[in-house]
Amino acid sequence: MVVIGASGDLAKKKIYPALFALYVEGHLPEYFTIWGFARSKMTDEEFREYIGTSLSCRLADKDNCAEKFDTFLERCFYHPGQYSNRDDFAALSEKMKEPEKGRKTADRVFYLSIPPSIFTQVAACASDAASSPTGYTRVIVEKPFGKDSESFRQLSADLYQHLTEDQMYRIDHYLGKELIENLTVLRFANLIFEPLWSRSFIRNVQVIFSEDFGTEGRGGYFDQYGIIRDVIQNHLLQIMSLFAMEPPVSLDAEDIRNEKVKVLRNMSPISMDDVVIGQYRGRGKKQGYLDDPTVPEGSLCPTFAAVACFIDNARWDGVPFLLKAGKALHSKRAEIRVQFRHVPGNLYKNRLGVNLDQTTNELVIRIQPNESIYLKINNKVPGLGVNLDVQKLDLSYKTRYNKHLPDAYERLILDVINGDKRLFIRNDELEAAWDLFTPILKEMESKKMAPELYPYNSRGPVGAHYLAAKHGVRWGDMADADNPEWDT
């Protein structure tokens, strides 16, 4: 594997630790080598020292940690070069041939941990000068995949000049999360869920992403994209399409991705009336977004957005899908919340209180932190008389499974090595996603719409609550925050 942009933050914090974890657990090929490529000048030993500081063994693997650490680093090499220089890639390829000698096939994977502005240059050089002469050549491409429909199509056309669709692995690390991969298992391997998975029983679906910290000095980069491009158009929309898709013909990658594309193409155009944007301001010792010295003065970039979406098909007609993402909010979480309809003719409505919304069944899939799946049910309180309260049937991964959950990058890198594209994004998926969000992004930017301000570590803009109320919905994470025993 070749990590392009080897001296960058993503490579050090995520890619090398993921590769080391795969090696420790015996998932990497027997004769693997890892190559770093970047403009920085480094020797192999300096490179090993650089990445070694980011590697650690899990508790279960501590016994042989030192030995595995040294053996792993012996397989790591570095080659400095310019990203647009074919000769530098050709020289890298010659170096790579040395450990490949004597093998019938030698596969190569290039991980583009670089800004999108140089994707095409690197893809051209890697394809023309450093492709494997005997095995496959695969390229992992990190988001962002453009900024709108036009820039995405241009980027896609440029990459297709050098790579085929089969060679490209467009990575969205959220699709590598344990609970996301479990989503199809939960739905299709359990008889009780699939019959309920429709407008007949589900009142609304919420996909929520929140962080309890701001841009923290990275505002200059974030300001180029904003929360809709950074989180909603990719992470949350991908989760939504996986959740809402029809049963695929098989678990083959193309069959799954075909169904996801159908969801995106069946979605109604998004109206600005169904969008709320916000930007966090300072509170106490916490700086606001505009106080970040890397953020342009007077920036209107949203750090929060809530969007109501609708899927125009027989299964989901009329069901609001609410997508919400924000920075500097009251909690850190990513989850899917499925709120079911009220029980018709409920015999116990007089014992459930005046607010039936708080007592409807709700399925919560907590992606992070504290990965779990729980179902809220109404239950009789033990004792004389008939008193009801809301309890949850809870599958907490931390307490149920005595094992470390793999990082998303571990799963996705291993899938690339194995040629499994189920959790990667196809070109037509991205095209459909950008076609949905480009009109509202252009309208926001052309009209210079000002985001609603909200305090740091708050619940976000008031407008998000009005948006939910407009569609007869209450945000599930807000209700849990009002009841601390649920918010775990």
GROMACS .gro file of C-alpha atoms in nm:
model
  488
    1MET     CA    1   0.000   0.000   0.000
    2VAL     CA    2   0.118   0.350  -0.087
    3VAL     CA    3  -0.004   0.637   0.133
    4ILE     CA    4   0.006   0.955  -0.074
    5GLY     CA    5   0.030   1.250   0.163
    6ALA     CA    6   0.221   1.032   0.407
    7SER     CA    7   0.321   1.315   0.639
    8GLY     CA    8  -0.035   1.448   0.683
    9ASP     CA    9  -0.265   1.443   0.984
   10LEU     CA   10  -0.511   1.185   0.849
   11ALA     CA   11  -0.234   0.942   0.761
   12LYS     CA   12  -0.072   0.965   1.103
   13LYS     CA   13  -0.389   0.957   1.313
   14LYS     CA   14  -0.600   0.709   1.117
   15ILE     CA   15  -0.435   0.525   0.828
   16TYR     CA   16  -0.114   0.395   0.993
   17PRO     CA   17  -0.291   0.289   1.315
   18ALA     CA   18  -0.553   0.107   1.107
   19LEU     CA   19  -0.287  -0.074   0.905
   20PHE     CA   20  -0.098  -0.169   1.221
   21ALA     CA   21  -0.417  -0.305   1.383
   22LEU     CA   22  -0.489  -0.513   1.071
   23TYR     CA   23  -0.134  -0.648   1.081
   24VAL     CA   24  -0.149  -0.738   1.451
   25GLU     CA   25  -0.474  -0.929   1.393
   26GLY     CA   26  -0.334  -1.113   1.092
   27HIS     CA   27  -0.551  -0.951   0.825
   28LEU     CA   28  -0.279  -0.808   0.599
   29PRO     CA   29  -0.132  -1.019   0.317
   30GLU     CA   30   0.180  -1.214   0.409
   31TYR     CA   31   0.419  -1.010   0.195
   32PHE     CA   32   0.272  -0.664   0.249
   33THR     CA   33   0.481  -0.346   0.238
   34ILE     CA   34   0.373   0.010   0.321
   35TRP     CA   35   0.515   0.304   0.134
   36GLY     CA   36   0.484   0.668   0.229
   37PHE     CA   37   0.498   0.930  -0.047
   38ALA     CA   38   0.499   1.304   0.017
   39ARG     CA   39   0.699   1.618  -0.060
   40SER     CA   40   0.872   1.619   0.279
   41LYS     CA   41   1.229   1.491   0.281
   42MET     CA   42   1.264   1.186   0.508
   43THR     CA   43   1.470   0.870   0.526
   44ASP     CA   44   1.308   0.531   0.588
   45GLU     CA   45   1.424   0.545   0.950
   46GLU     CA   46   1.284   0.894   1.002
   47PHE     CA   47   0.955   0.782   0.849
   48ARG     CA   48   0.938   0.483   1.081
   49GLU     CA   49   1.007   0.702   1.379
   50TYR     CA   50   0.739   0.946   1.262
   51ILE     CA   51   0.462   0.688   1.229
   52GLY     CA   52   0.577   0.482   1.527
   53THR     CA   53   0.454   0.750   1.768
   54SER     CA   54   0.095   0.693   1.647
   55LEU     CA   55   0.090   0.314   1.686
   56SER     CA   56  -0.030   0.120   1.989
   57CYS     CA   57  -0.151  -0.232   2.066
   58ARG     CA   58  -0.489  -0.314   2.213
   59LEU     CA   59  -0.500  -0.479   2.552
   60ALA     CA   60  -0.574  -0.819   2.397
   61ASP     CA   61  -0.258  -0.796   2.185
   62LYS     CA   62  -0.014  -0.663   2.447
   63ASP     CA   63   0.185  -0.989   2.483
   64ASN     CA   64   0.357  -0.970   2.143
   65CYS     CA   65   0.326  -0.597   2.096
   66ALA     CA   66   0.695  -0.503   2.090
   67GLU     CA   67   0.782  -0.778   1.844
   68LYS     CA   68   0.492  -0.695   1.612
   69PHE     CA   69   0.568  -0.324   1.637
   70ASP     CA   70   0.925  -0.375   1.517
   71THR     CA   71   0.828  -0.621   1.242
   72PHE     CA   72   0.557  -0.386   1.114
   73LEU     CA   73   0.794  -0.090   1.095
   74GLU     CA   74   1.048  -0.300   0.904
   75ARG     CA   75   0.786  -0.325   0.629
   76CYS     CA   76   0.744   0.056   0.610
   77PHE     CA   77   0.940   0.263   0.358
   78TYR     CA   78   0.941   0.622   0.236
   79HIS     CA   79   0.995   0.792  -0.098
   80PRO     CA   80   0.990   1.172  -0.130
   81GLY     CA   81   0.854   1.327  -0.446
   82GLN     CA   82   0.632   1.584  -0.612
   83TYR     CA   83   0.267   1.495  -0.657
   84SER     CA   84   0.264   1.600  -1.023
   85ASN     CA   85   0.598   1.445  -1.125
   86ARG     CA   86   0.569   1.116  -1.316
   87ASP     CA   87   0.942   1.053  -1.280
   88ASP     CA   88   0.907   1.056  -0.899
   89PHE     CA   89   0.628   0.799  -0.921
   90ALA     CA   90   0.831   0.591  -1.165
   91ALA     CA   91   1.120   0.594  -0.917
   92LEU     CA   92   0.879   0.487  -0.643
   93SER     CA   93   0.758   0.202  -0.863
   94GLU     CA   94   1.115   0.079  -0.916
   95LYS     CA   95   1.170   0.073  -0.540
   96MET     CA   96   0.845  -0.117  -0.491
   97LYS     CA   97   0.956  -0.386  -0.735
   98GLU     CA   98   1.239  -0.493  -0.505
   99PRO     CA   99   1.023  -0.658  -0.235
  100GLU     CA  100   0.786  -0.779  -0.510
  101LYS     CA  101   1.051  -0.992  -0.681
  102GLY     CA  102   0.979  -1.360  -0.710
  103ARG     CA  103   0.602  -1.323  -0.675
  104LYS     CA  104   0.360  -1.411  -0.953
  105THR     CA  105   0.126  -1.127  -0.865
  106ALA     CA  106   0.193  -0.807  -0.674
  107ASP     CA  107  -0.110  -0.592  -0.599
  108ARG     CA  108  -0.090  -0.220  -0.526
  109VAL     CA  109  -0.326   0.009  -0.338
  110PHE     CA  110  -0.281   0.388  -0.341
  111TYR     CA  111  -0.447   0.585  -0.061
  112LEU     CA  112  -0.496   0.951  -0.163
  113SER     CA  113  -0.470   1.128   0.172
  114ILE     CA  114  -0.435   1.464  -0.002
  115PRO     CA  115  -0.646   1.772  -0.091
  116PRO     CA  116  -0.896   1.715  -0.374
  117SER     CA  117  -0.728   1.984  -0.583
  118ILE     CA  118  -0.445   1.741  -0.663
  119PHE     CA  119  -0.645   1.415  -0.690
  120THR     CA  120  -0.625   1.414  -1.069
  121GLN     CA  121  -0.251   1.487  -1.086
  122VAL     CA  122  -0.171   1.205  -0.847
  123ALA     CA  123  -0.414   0.962  -1.011
  124ALA     CA  124  -0.251   1.032  -1.348
  125CYS     CA  125   0.103   0.980  -1.218
  126ALA     CA  126   0.017   0.671  -1.014
  127SER     CA  127  -0.176   0.511  -1.300
  128ASP     CA  128   0.076   0.590  -1.573
  129ALA     CA  129   0.402   0.536  -1.383
  130ALA     CA  130   0.336   0.319  -1.077
  131SER     CA  131   0.055   0.073  -1.157
  132SER     CA  132   0.117  -0.289  -1.068
  133PRO     CA  133   0.263  -0.476  -1.367
  134THR     CA  134   0.130  -0.813  -1.247
  135GLY     CA  135  -0.170  -0.758  -1.015
  136TYR     CA  136  -0.450  -0.513  -0.945
  137THR     CA  137  -0.410  -0.139  -0.885
  138ARG     CA  138  -0.671   0.021  -0.662
  139VAL     CA  139  -0.705   0.383  -0.550
  140ILE     CA  140  -0.876   0.504  -0.232
  141VAL     CA  141  -1.017   0.855  -0.269
  142GLU     CA  142  -1.110   1.060   0.040
  143LYS     CA  143  -1.393   1.313   0.047
  144PRO     CA  144  -1.473   1.587  -0.040
  145PHE     CA  145  -1.576   1.475  -0.387
  146GLY     CA  146  -1.629   1.823  -0.527
  147LYS     CA  147  -1.829   2.115  -0.387
  148ASP     CA  148  -2.138   2.090  -0.607
  149SER     CA  149  -2.273   1.900  -0.908
  150GLU     CA  150  -2.055   2.084  -1.157
  151SER     CA  151  -1.725   2.043  -0.971
  152PHE     CA  152  -1.805   1.679  -0.889
  153ARG     CA  153  -1.873   1.595  -1.255
  154GLN     CA  154  -1.549   1.765  -1.357
  155LEU     CA  155  -1.350   1.577  -1.092
  156SER     CA  156  -1.515   1.252  -1.193
  157ALA     CA  157  -1.444   1.305  -1.562
  158ASP     CA  158  -1.080   1.389  -1.485
  159LEU     CA  159  -1.032   1.076  -1.272
  160TYR     CA  160  -1.198   0.856  -1.536
  161GLN     CA  161  -0.923   0.954  -1.779
  162HIS     CA  162  -0.678   0.757  -1.565
  163LEU     CA  163  -0.883   0.511  -1.357
  164THR     CA  164  -1.178   0.281  -1.410
  165GLU     CA  165  -1.477   0.268  -1.176
  166ASP     CA  166  -1.360  -0.075  -1.057
  167GLN     CA  167  -1.026   0.074  -0.949
  168MET     CA  168  -1.176   0.362  -0.749
  169TYR     CA  169  -1.281   0.325  -0.386
  170ARG     CA  170  -1.450   0.646  -0.270
  171ILE     CA  171  -1.431   0.627   0.106
  172ASP     CA  172  -1.683   0.761   0.356
  173HIS     CA  173  -1.552   0.648   0.692
  174TYR     CA  174  -1.899   0.664   0.848
  175LEU     CA  175  -2.006   0.370   0.634
  176GLY     CA  176  -1.732   0.168   0.805
  177LYS     CA  177  -1.883   0.213   1.152
  178GLU     CA  178  -1.991  -0.110   1.323
  179LEU     CA  179  -2.354  -0.002   1.368
  180ILE     CA  180  -2.385   0.105   1.004
  181GLU     CA  181  -2.266  -0.230   0.875
  182ASN     CA  182  -2.510  -0.391   1.119
  183LEU     CA  183  -2.801  -0.189   0.977
  184THR     CA  184  -2.878  -0.436   0.696
  185VAL     CA  185  -2.838  -0.730   0.938
  186LEU     CA  186  -3.083  -0.575   1.185
  187ARG     CA  187  -3.341  -0.519   0.916
  188PHE     CA  188  -3.308  -0.819   0.689
  189ALA     CA  189  -3.203  -1.094   0.934
  190ASN     CA  190  -3.483  -1.028   1.188
  191LEU     CA  191  -3.843  -1.101   1.096
  192ILE     CA  192  -3.987  -0.843   1.334
  193PHE     CA  193  -3.836  -0.533   1.169
  194GLU     CA  194  -3.889  -0.557   0.793
  195PRO     CA  195  -4.274  -0.561   0.814
  196LEU     CA  196  -4.257  -0.240   1.023
  197TRP     CA  197  -4.013  -0.064   0.790
  198SER     CA  198  -4.261   0.159   0.606
  199ARG     CA  199  -4.497   0.455   0.621
  200SER     CA  200  -4.765   0.231   0.774
  201PHE     CA  201  -4.582   0.211   1.106
  202ILE     CA  202  -4.302   0.471   1.102
  203ARG     CA  203  -4.392   0.833   1.169
  204ASN     CA  204  -4.049   0.986   1.106
  205VAL     CA  205  -3.680   0.901   1.085
  206GLN     CA  206  -3.403   1.121   1.227
  207VAL     CA  207  -3.035   1.093   1.140
  208ILE     CA  208  -2.837   1.303   1.386
  209PHE     CA  209  -2.472   1.401   1.403
  210SER     CA  210  -2.348   1.639   1.673
  211GLU     CA  211  -2.010   1.740   1.809
  212ASP     CA  212  -1.953   1.916   2.139
  213PHE     CA  213  -1.652   2.109   2.007
  214GLY     CA  214  -1.600   2.373   1.740
  215THR     CA  215  -1.353   2.404   1.455
  216GLU     CA  216  -1.065   2.457   1.703
  217GLY     CA  217  -0.821   2.628   1.467
  218ARG     CA  218  -0.932   2.433   1.156
  219GLY     CA  219  -1.193   2.688   1.059
  220GLY     CA  220  -1.003   2.798   0.749
  221TYR     CA  221  -1.046   2.454   0.592
  222PHE     CA  222  -1.400   2.401   0.722
  223ASP     CA  223  -1.508   2.741   0.587
  224GLN     CA  224  -1.449   2.622   0.231
  225TYR     CA  225  -1.720   2.359   0.269
  226GLY     CA  226  -1.956   2.414   0.564
  227ILE     CA  227  -2.159   2.157   0.755
  228ILE     CA  228  -2.393   2.060   0.468
  229ARG     CA  229  -2.111   1.964   0.234
  230ASP     CA  230  -1.892   1.826   0.513
  231VAL     CA  231  -2.147   1.602   0.686
  232ILE     CA  232  -2.506   1.606   0.557
  233GLN     CA  233  -2.458   1.562   0.182
  234ASN     CA  234  -2.230   1.262   0.235
  235HIS     CA  235  -2.232   1.093   0.580
  236LEU     CA  236  -2.597   1.144   0.672
  237LEU     CA  237  -2.740   1.103   0.324
  238GLN     CA  238  -2.547   0.778   0.279
  239ILE     CA  239  -2.683   0.647   0.610
  240MET     CA  240  -3.034   0.750   0.511
  241SER     CA  241  -3.017   0.575   0.174
  242LEU     CA  242  -2.886   0.256   0.335
  243PHE     CA  243  -3.165   0.273   0.594
  244ALA     CA  244  -3.446   0.339   0.345
  245MET     CA  245  -3.348   0.117   0.051
  246GLU     CA  246  -3.559  -0.172  -0.075
  247PRO     CA  247  -3.433  -0.525  -0.003
  248PRO     CA  248  -3.146  -0.589  -0.248
  249VAL     CA  249  -3.135  -0.897  -0.470
  250SER     CA  250  -2.824  -1.012  -0.281
  251LEU     CA  251  -2.550  -0.879  -0.053
  252ASP     CA  252  -2.331  -0.816  -0.358
  253ALA     CA  253  -2.191  -0.462  -0.360
  254GLU     CA  254  -2.359  -0.364  -0.686
  255ASP     CA  255  -2.701  -0.491  -0.577
  256ILE     CA  256  -2.683  -0.289  -0.254
  257ARG     CA  257  -2.560   0.024  -0.427
  258ASN     CA  258  -2.829  -0.006  -0.695
  259GLU     CA  259  -3.095   0.015  -0.423
  260LYS     CA  260  -2.925   0.312  -0.254
  261VAL     CA  261  -2.924   0.503  -0.583
  262LYS     CA  262  -3.295   0.439  -0.627
  263VAL     CA  263  -3.363   0.600  -0.288
  264LEU     CA  264  -3.167   0.912  -0.383
  265ARG     CA  265  -3.337   0.940  -0.720
  266ASN     CA  266  -3.680   0.903  -0.561
  267MET     CA  267  -3.625   1.193  -0.323
  268SER     CA  268  -3.823   1.516  -0.367
  269PRO     CA  269  -3.625   1.832  -0.444
  270ILE     CA  270  -3.524   1.997  -0.117
  271SER     CA  271  -3.691   2.331  -0.046
  272MET     CA  272  -3.523   2.613   0.148
  273ASP     CA  273  -3.838   2.615   0.361
  274ASP     CA  274  -3.721   2.277   0.491
  275VAL     CA  275  -3.366   2.389   0.572
  276VAL     CA  276  -3.234   2.564   0.884
  277ILE     CA  277  -2.875   2.681   0.911
  278GLY     CA  278  -2.687   2.809   1.214
  279GLN     CA  279  -2.346   2.924   1.332
  280TYR     CA  280  -2.216   2.896   1.687
  281ARG     CA  281  -2.116   3.206   1.881
  282GLY     CA  282  -1.893   3.240   2.184
  283ARG     CA  283  -2.010   3.150   2.531
  284GLY     CA  284  -1.806   3.203   2.844
  285LYS     CA  285  -1.448   3.102   2.772
  286LYS     CA  286  -1.547   2.922   2.452
  287GLN     CA  287  -1.478   3.116   2.134
  288GLY     CA  288  -1.736   3.154   1.861
  289TYR     CA  289  -1.679   3.042   1.504
  290LEU     CA  290  -1.593   3.394   1.388
  291ASP     CA  291  -1.339   3.425   1.672
  292ASP     CA  292  -1.128   3.150   1.512
  293PRO     CA  293  -0.835   3.338   1.353
  294THR     CA  294  -0.834   3.100   1.055
  295VAL     CA  295  -1.196   3.190   0.963
  296PRO     CA  296  -1.253   3.477   0.714
  297GLU     CA  297  -1.401   3.787   0.872
  298GLY     CA  298  -1.780   3.801   0.853
  299SER     CA  299  -1.809   3.444   0.721
  300LEU     CA  300  -2.165   3.315   0.668
  301CYS     CA  301  -2.050   2.953   0.667
  302PRO     CA  302  -2.300   2.733   0.857
  303THR     CA  303  -2.168   2.517   1.140
  304PHE     CA  304  -2.518   2.370   1.191
  305ALA     CA  305  -2.788   2.256   0.954
  306ALA     CA  306  -3.117   2.068   0.977
  307VAL     CA  307  -3.291   1.942   0.663
  308ALA     CA  308  -3.627   1.774   0.610
  309CYS     CA  309  -3.626   1.525   0.321
  310PHE     CA  310  -3.895   1.310   0.161
  311ILE     CA  311  -3.878   0.993  -0.047
  312ASP     CA  312  -4.151   0.968  -0.311
  313ASN     CA  313  -4.210   0.597  -0.326
  314ALA     CA  314  -4.474   0.355  -0.201
  315ARG     CA  315  -4.277   0.258   0.111
  316TRP     CA  316  -4.194   0.607   0.243
  317ASP     CA  317  -4.449   0.848   0.093
  318GLY     CA  318  -4.516   1.128   0.343
  319VAL     CA  319  -4.261   1.017   0.605
  320PRO     CA  320  -4.024   1.302   0.698
  321PHE     CA  321  -3.656   1.212   0.715
  322LEU     CA  322  -3.487   1.476   0.930
  323LEU     CA  323  -3.111   1.516   0.893
  324LYS     CA  324  -2.931   1.726   1.153
  325ALA     CA  325  -2.562   1.802   1.198
  326GLY     CA  326  -2.375   2.062   1.397
  327LYS     CA  327  -2.062   2.165   1.581
  328ALA     CA  328  -2.031   2.307   1.935
  329LEU     CA  329  -2.356   2.148   2.047
  330HIS     CA  330  -2.455   2.010   2.388
  331SER     CA  331  -2.340   1.653   2.322
  332LYS     CA  332  -2.129   1.436   2.095
  333ARG     CA  333  -2.329   1.169   1.917
  334ALA     CA  334  -2.423   1.008   1.588
  335GLU     CA  335  -2.743   0.807   1.573
  336ILE     CA  336  -3.050   0.701   1.379
  337ARG     CA  337  -3.383   0.745   1.555
  338VAL     CA  338  -3.695   0.574   1.422
  339GLN     CA  339  -4.013   0.709   1.577
  340PHE     CA  340  -4.316   0.488   1.529
  341ARG     CA  341  -4.678   0.593   1.498
  342HIS     CA  342  -4.919   0.618   1.791
  343VAL     CA  343  -5.107   0.303   1.886
  344PRO     CA  344  -5.452   0.340   1.723
  345GLY     CA  345  -5.736   0.322   1.973
  346ASN     CA  346  -5.485   0.285   2.257
  347LEU     CA  347  -5.658   0.129   2.558
  348TYR     CA  348  -5.403   0.286   2.791
  349LYS     CA  349  -5.401   0.640   2.656
  350ASN     CA  350  -5.545   0.776   2.983
  351ARG     CA  351  -5.253   0.627   3.173
  352LEU     CA  352  -4.977   0.747   2.940
  353GLY     CA  353  -4.999   1.117   3.021
  354VAL     CA  354  -5.104   1.408   2.806
  355ASN     CA  355  -4.807   1.399   2.567
  356LEU     CA  356  -4.840   1.081   2.362
  357ASP     CA  357  -4.532   1.178   2.157
  358GLN     CA  358  -4.316   1.099   2.458
  359THR     CA  359  -4.463   0.751   2.490
  360THR     CA  360  -4.456   0.628   2.130
  361ASN     CA  361  -4.218   0.345   2.051
  362GLU     CA  362  -3.878   0.455   1.927
  363LEU     CA  363  -3.589   0.250   1.788
  364VAL     CA  364  -3.250   0.414   1.844
  365ILE     CA  365  -2.934   0.300   1.667
  366ARG     CA  366  -2.646   0.474   1.844
  367ILE     CA  367  -2.351   0.483   1.601
  368GLN     CA  368  -2.117   0.658   1.843
  369PRO     CA  369  -2.021   0.692   2.123
  370ASN     CA  370  -2.138   0.401   2.343
  371GLU     CA  371  -2.252   0.196   2.045
  372SER     CA  372  -2.592   0.045   2.113
  373ILE     CA  373  -2.935  -0.044   1.980
  374TYR     CA  374  -3.236   0.014   2.201
  375LEU     CA  375  -3.612   0.013   2.168
  376LYS     CA  376  -3.834   0.231   2.384
  377ILE     CA  377  -4.147   0.053   2.503
  378ASN     CA  378  -4.432   0.128   2.741
  379ASN     CA  379  -4.429  -0.104   3.040
  380LYS     CA  380  -4.634  -0.166   3.354
  381VAL     CA  381  -4.459  -0.052   3.671
  382PRO     CA  382  -4.438  -0.352   3.909
  383GLY     CA  383  -4.682  -0.340   4.197
  384LEU     CA  384  -5.049  -0.304   4.271
  385GLY     CA  385  -5.252  -0.096   4.032
  386VAL     CA  386  -5.179  -0.025   3.666
  387ASN     CA  387  -4.916   0.244   3.625
  388LEU     CA  388  -4.715   0.271   3.306
  389ASP     CA  389  -4.372   0.412   3.231
  390VAL     CA  390  -4.131   0.410   2.938
  391GLN     CA  391  -3.839   0.166   2.949
  392LYS     CA  392  -3.584   0.053   2.695
  393LEU     CA  393  -3.484  -0.287   2.567
  394ASP     CA  394  -3.113  -0.224   2.536
  395LEU     CA  395  -2.832  -0.393   2.344
  396SER     CA  396  -2.520  -0.210   2.457
  397TYR     CA  397  -2.213  -0.329   2.268
  398LYS     CA  398  -1.980  -0.236   2.553
  399THR     CA  399  -2.155  -0.462   2.803
  400ARG     CA  400  -2.272  -0.738   2.567
  401TYR     CA  401  -1.955  -0.795   2.363
  402ASN     CA  402  -1.626  -0.824   2.545
  403LYS     CA  403  -1.415  -0.712   2.251
  404HIS     CA  404  -1.276  -0.398   2.094
  405LEU     CA  405  -1.478  -0.262   1.802
  406PRO     CA  406  -1.259  -0.210   1.496
  407ASP     CA  407  -1.205   0.143   1.376
  408ALA     CA  408  -1.393   0.233   1.058
  409TYR     CA  409  -1.066   0.275   0.868
  410GLU     CA  410  -0.959  -0.080   0.956
  411ARG     CA  411  -1.278  -0.223   0.808
  412LEU     CA  412  -1.265  -0.009   0.495
  413ILE     CA  413  -0.896  -0.064   0.418
  414LEU     CA  414  -0.945  -0.440   0.457
  415ASP     CA  415  -1.245  -0.421   0.222
  416VAL     CA  416  -1.028  -0.251  -0.040
  417ILE     CA  417  -0.766  -0.526  -0.011
  418ASN     CA  418  -1.042  -0.788  -0.048
  419GLY     CA  419  -1.213  -0.602  -0.332
  420ASP     CA  420  -1.541  -0.560  -0.140
  421LYS     CA  421  -1.715  -0.236  -0.246
  422ARG     CA  422  -2.038  -0.265  -0.043
  423LEU     CA  423  -1.938   0.020   0.190
  424PHE     CA  424  -1.793   0.247  -0.078
  425ILE     CA  425  -1.974   0.509  -0.282
  426ARG     CA  426  -2.041   0.466  -0.651
  427ASN     CA  427  -2.021   0.753  -0.897
  428ASP     CA  428  -2.395   0.766  -0.969
  429GLU     CA  429  -2.470   0.778  -0.593
  430LEU     CA  430  -2.260   1.092  -0.559
  431GLU     CA  431  -2.413   1.243  -0.869
  432ALA     CA  432  -2.765   1.195  -0.729
  433ALA     CA  433  -2.658   1.330  -0.388
  434TRP     CA  434  -2.506   1.645  -0.537
  435ASP     CA  435  -2.811   1.700  -0.759
  436LEU     CA  436  -3.023   1.709  -0.443
  437PHE     CA  437  -2.813   1.958  -0.248
  438THR     CA  438  -2.653   2.180  -0.513
  439PRO     CA  439  -2.969   2.394  -0.572
  440ILE     CA  440  -3.006   2.488  -0.203
  441LEU     CA  441  -2.632   2.546  -0.163
  442LYS     CA  442  -2.631   2.782  -0.460
  443GLU     CA  443  -2.941   2.962  -0.331
  444MET     CA  444  -2.788   3.009   0.015
  445GLU     CA  445  -2.464   3.144  -0.130
  446SER     CA  446  -2.619   3.367  -0.397
  447LYS     CA  447  -2.859   3.523  -0.147
  448LYS     CA  448  -2.590   3.538   0.123
  449MET     CA  449  -2.827   3.388   0.377
  450ALA     CA  450  -2.719   3.462   0.732
  451PRO     CA  451  -2.713   3.160   0.965
  452GLU     CA  452  -2.901   3.179   1.294
  453LEU     CA  453  -2.659   3.221   1.583
  454TYR     CA  454  -2.660   2.972   1.870
  455PRO     CA  455  -2.444   2.961   2.186
  456TYR     CA  456  -2.151   2.723   2.216
  457ASN     CA  457  -2.253   2.392   2.382
  458SER     CA  458  -2.624   2.465   2.337
  459ARG     CA  459  -2.895   2.263   2.162
  460GLY     CA  460  -2.854   2.457   1.839
  461PRO     CA  461  -3.069   2.719   1.667
  462VAL     CA  462  -3.431   2.762   1.769
  463GLY     CA  463  -3.525   2.732   1.402
  464ALA     CA  464  -3.442   2.361   1.408
  465HIS     CA  465  -3.718   2.304   1.663
  466TYR     CA  466  -3.967   2.496   1.448
  467LEU     CA  467  -3.866   2.285   1.147
  468ALA     CA  468  -3.932   1.964   1.340
  469ALA     CA  469  -4.263   2.097   1.473
  470LYS     CA  470  -4.369   2.192   1.121
  471HIS     CA  471  -4.357   1.822   1.033
  472GLY     CA  472  -4.516   1.708   1.360
  473VAL     CA  473  -4.187   1.586   1.503
  474ARG     CA  474  -3.986   1.638   1.820
  475TRP     CA  475  -3.611   1.582   1.802
  476GLY     CA  476  -3.541   1.256   1.982
  477ASP     CA  477  -3.203   1.363   2.112
  478MET     CA  478  -3.364   1.669   2.273
  479ALA     CA  479  -3.621   1.452   2.450
  480ASP     CA  480  -3.343   1.227   2.580
  481ALA     CA  481  -3.149   1.530   2.702
  482ASP     CA  482  -3.453   1.625   2.912
  483ASN     CA  483  -3.442   1.277   3.069
  484PRO     CA  484  -3.080   1.205   3.172
  485GLU     CA  485  -3.144   0.833   3.226
  486TRP     CA  486  -3.207   0.800   2.851
  487ASP     CA  487  -2.913   1.011   2.739
  488THR     CA  488  -2.640   0.748   2.783
   0.00000   0.00000   0.00000
